[in-house]
PDB file of C-alpha atoms in Angstrom:
ATOM      1  CA  ILE S   1     145.921-181.681  87.783  1.00 67.00           C
ATOM      2  CA  GLN S   2     146.116-180.534  84.150  1.00 72.00           C
ATOM      3  CA  ASP S   3     147.810-183.758  83.014  1.00 83.00           C
ATOM      4  CA  GLY S   4     146.339-186.022  85.697  1.00 88.00           C
ATOM      5  CA  ASP S   5     143.496-188.452  85.937  1.00 95.00           C
ATOM      6  CA  PRO S   6     140.811-187.727  86.966  1.00 96.00           C
ATOM      7  CA  ILE S   7     140.126-184.215  85.744  1.00 96.00           C
ATOM      8  CA  ALA S   8     137.437-181.789  86.914  1.00 95.00           C
ATOM      9  CA  LEU S   9     134.965-180.287  84.465  1.00 95.00           C
ATOM     10  CA  VAL S  10     132.816-177.218  85.091  1.00 96.00           C
ATOM     11  CA  VAL S  11     129.245-178.330  84.392  1.00 97.00           C
ATOM     12  CA  GLY S  12     127.256-175.354  85.645  1.00 97.00           C
ATOM     13  CA  THR S  13     127.617-171.701  86.602  1.00 98.00           C
ATOM     14  CA  SER S  14     125.418-168.894  87.828  1.00 98.00           C
ATOM     15  CA  CYS S  15     125.955-165.293  88.865  1.00 97.00           C
ATOM     16  CA  ASP S  16     123.806-162.450  90.182  1.00 98.00           C
ATOM     17  CA  TYR S  17     125.077-158.879  89.943  1.00 96.00           C
ATOM     18  CA  PHE S  18     124.292-156.165  92.488  1.00 97.00           C
ATOM     19  CA  ALA S  19     126.769-153.356  91.794  1.00 96.00           C
ATOM     20  CA  PRO S  20     129.064-152.388  88.928  1.00 94.00           C
ATOM     21  CA  LEU S  21     132.639-153.607  88.590  1.00 93.00           C
ATOM     22  CA  SER S  22     134.850-152.798  85.642  1.00 91.00           C
ATOM     23  CA  PHE S  23     137.892-154.160  83.852  1.00 91.00           C
ATOM     24  CA  PRO S  24     140.677-153.617  84.479  1.00 94.00           C
ATOM     25  CA  GLY S  25     140.114-153.379  88.181  1.00 93.00           C
ATOM     26  CA  ASP S  26     140.953-155.293  91.318  1.00 95.00           C
ATOM     27  CA  VAL S  27     138.400-157.501  93.039  1.00 96.00           C
ATOM     28  CA  GLN S  28     138.385-159.643  96.144  1.00 96.00           C
ATOM     29  CA  ILE S  29     136.758-163.071  96.007  1.00 96.00           C
ATOM     30  CA  GLY S  30     135.301-165.098  98.851  1.00 96.00           C
ATOM     31  CA  LEU S  31     134.986-168.822  98.058  1.00 96.00           C
ATOM     32  CA  ALA S  32     133.417-171.693  99.986  1.00 97.00           C
ATOM     33  CA  VAL S  33     132.324-175.248  99.263  1.00 97.00           C
ATOM     34  CA  ALA S  34     128.543-175.365  99.614  1.00 97.00           C
ATOM     35  CA  ASP S  35     127.944-179.030  98.699  1.00 97.00           C
ATOM     36  CA  LEU S  36     130.435-181.875  98.378  1.00 98.00           C
ATOM     37  CA  GLY S  37     129.235-185.094  96.794  1.00 97.00           C
ATOM     38  CA  ARG S  38     130.919-188.305  95.715  1.00 97.00           C
ATOM     39  CA  SER S  39     132.077-186.827  92.401  1.00 98.00           C
ATOM     40  CA  SER S  40     130.749-183.268  92.378  1.00 98.00           C
ATOM     41  CA  VAL S  41     131.286-180.062  94.295  1.00 98.00           C
ATOM     42  CA  ARG S  42     129.324-176.809  94.287  1.00 98.00           C
ATOM     43  CA  TYR S  43     131.225-173.668  95.190  1.00 98.00           C
ATOM     44  CA  CYS S  44     129.615-170.388  96.277  1.00 98.00           C
ATOM     45  CA  LEU S  45     131.479-167.159  95.813  1.00 97.00           C
ATOM     46  CA  GLY S  46     131.170-163.469  96.471  1.00 97.00           C
ATOM     47  CA  VAL S  47     132.899-160.808  94.385  1.00 97.00           C
ATOM     48  CA  PHE S  48     133.785-157.576  96.168  1.00 97.00           C
ATOM     49  CA  ALA S  49     135.333-154.281  95.170  1.00 96.00           C
ATOM     50  CA  PRO S  50     138.460-153.824  97.340  1.00 95.00           C
ATOM     51  CA  GLY S  51     137.425-152.869 100.861  1.00 93.00           C
ATOM     52  CA  ALA S  52     133.684-153.137 100.152  1.00 95.00           C
ATOM     53  CA  GLU S  53     131.435-154.673 102.807  1.00 94.00           C
ATOM     54  CA  ARG S  54     128.746-155.764 100.327  1.00 96.00           C
ATOM     55  CA  ALA S  55     129.282-158.083  97.407  1.00 97.00           C
ATOM     56  CA  ALA S  56     129.037-156.649  93.912  1.00 98.00           C
ATOM     57  CA  ALA S  57     128.205-160.146  92.645  1.00 98.00           C
ATOM     58  CA  ALA S  58     127.411-163.589  94.061  1.00 98.00           C
ATOM     59  CA  GLY S  59     127.539-166.833  92.199  1.00 98.00           C
ATOM     60  CA  SER S  60     128.188-170.525  92.159  1.00 98.00           C
ATOM     61  CA  PHE S  61     129.759-173.132  89.964  1.00 97.00           C
ATOM     62  CA  VAL S  62     129.820-176.921  89.902  1.00 98.00           C
ATOM     63  CA  HIS S  63     132.831-179.133  89.215  1.00 97.00           C
ATOM     64  CA  VAL S  64     132.498-182.852  88.477  1.00 97.00           C
ATOM     65  CA  ALA S  65     135.429-185.267  88.732  1.00 97.00           C
ATOM     66  CA  VAL S  66     135.587-187.439  85.603  1.00 97.00           C
ATOM     67  CA  SER S  67     138.000-189.959  84.159  1.00 96.00           C
ATOM     68  CA  ARG S  68     140.175-188.375  81.511  1.00 95.00           C
ATOM     69  CA  ALA S  69     139.487-191.078  78.898  1.00 94.00           C
ATOM     70  CA  GLU S  70     135.783-191.850  79.373  1.00 95.00           C
ATOM     71  CA  ARG S  71     134.606-188.472  80.716  1.00 95.00           C
ATOM     72  CA  ARG S  72     132.376-190.334  83.178  1.00 97.00           C
ATOM     73  CA  PRO S  73     132.036-189.305  86.858  1.00 98.00           C
ATOM     74  CA  VAL S  74     134.464-190.867  89.327  1.00 98.00           C
ATOM     75  CA  PRO S  75     134.889-190.335  93.091  1.00 97.00           C
ATOM     76  CA  TRP S  76     137.112-187.470  94.209  1.00 96.00           C
ATOM     77  CA  PRO S  77     140.658-188.651  94.927  1.00 95.00           C
ATOM     78  CA  GLU S  78     141.322-188.517  98.676  1.00 95.00           C
ATOM     79  CA  GLY S  79     143.848-185.672  98.344  1.00 93.00           C
ATOM     80  CA  TRP S  80     141.352-183.539  96.435  1.00 93.00           C
ATOM     81  CA  ARG S  81     138.524-184.405  98.857  1.00 95.00           C
ATOM     82  CA  SER S  82     140.567-183.330 101.881  1.00 95.00           C
ATOM     83  CA  VAL S  83     141.259-179.910 100.289  1.00 94.00           C
ATOM     84  CA  LEU S  84     137.579-179.494  99.392  1.00 95.00           C
ATOM     85  CA  GLU S  85     136.504-180.465 102.935  1.00 95.00           C
ATOM     86  CA  HIS S  86     138.805-177.737 104.265  1.00 93.00           C
ATOM     87  CA  LEU S  87     136.892-175.123 102.204  1.00 92.00           C
ATOM     88  CA  ARG S  88     133.529-176.028 103.763  1.00 88.00           C
TER      89      ARG S  88
END
């Protein structure tokens, strides 16, 4: 992916915090695809202290598939799309 074409750029992030976490410390992350478009994907995630039932933080981020040279949106390659569909 790092040297491939297309590449995926992070174009947006958000996070809400509910409980303290500190570095260095272990966390557990839950990740799911919330929305999958032609060239974009929005992930939702929860951040948990190990063994905790409630998330210490919840957030989202958006990736957009773009051509390496032009940095313009392109459709997800089929291999990428199938992995993203599996995370729904």
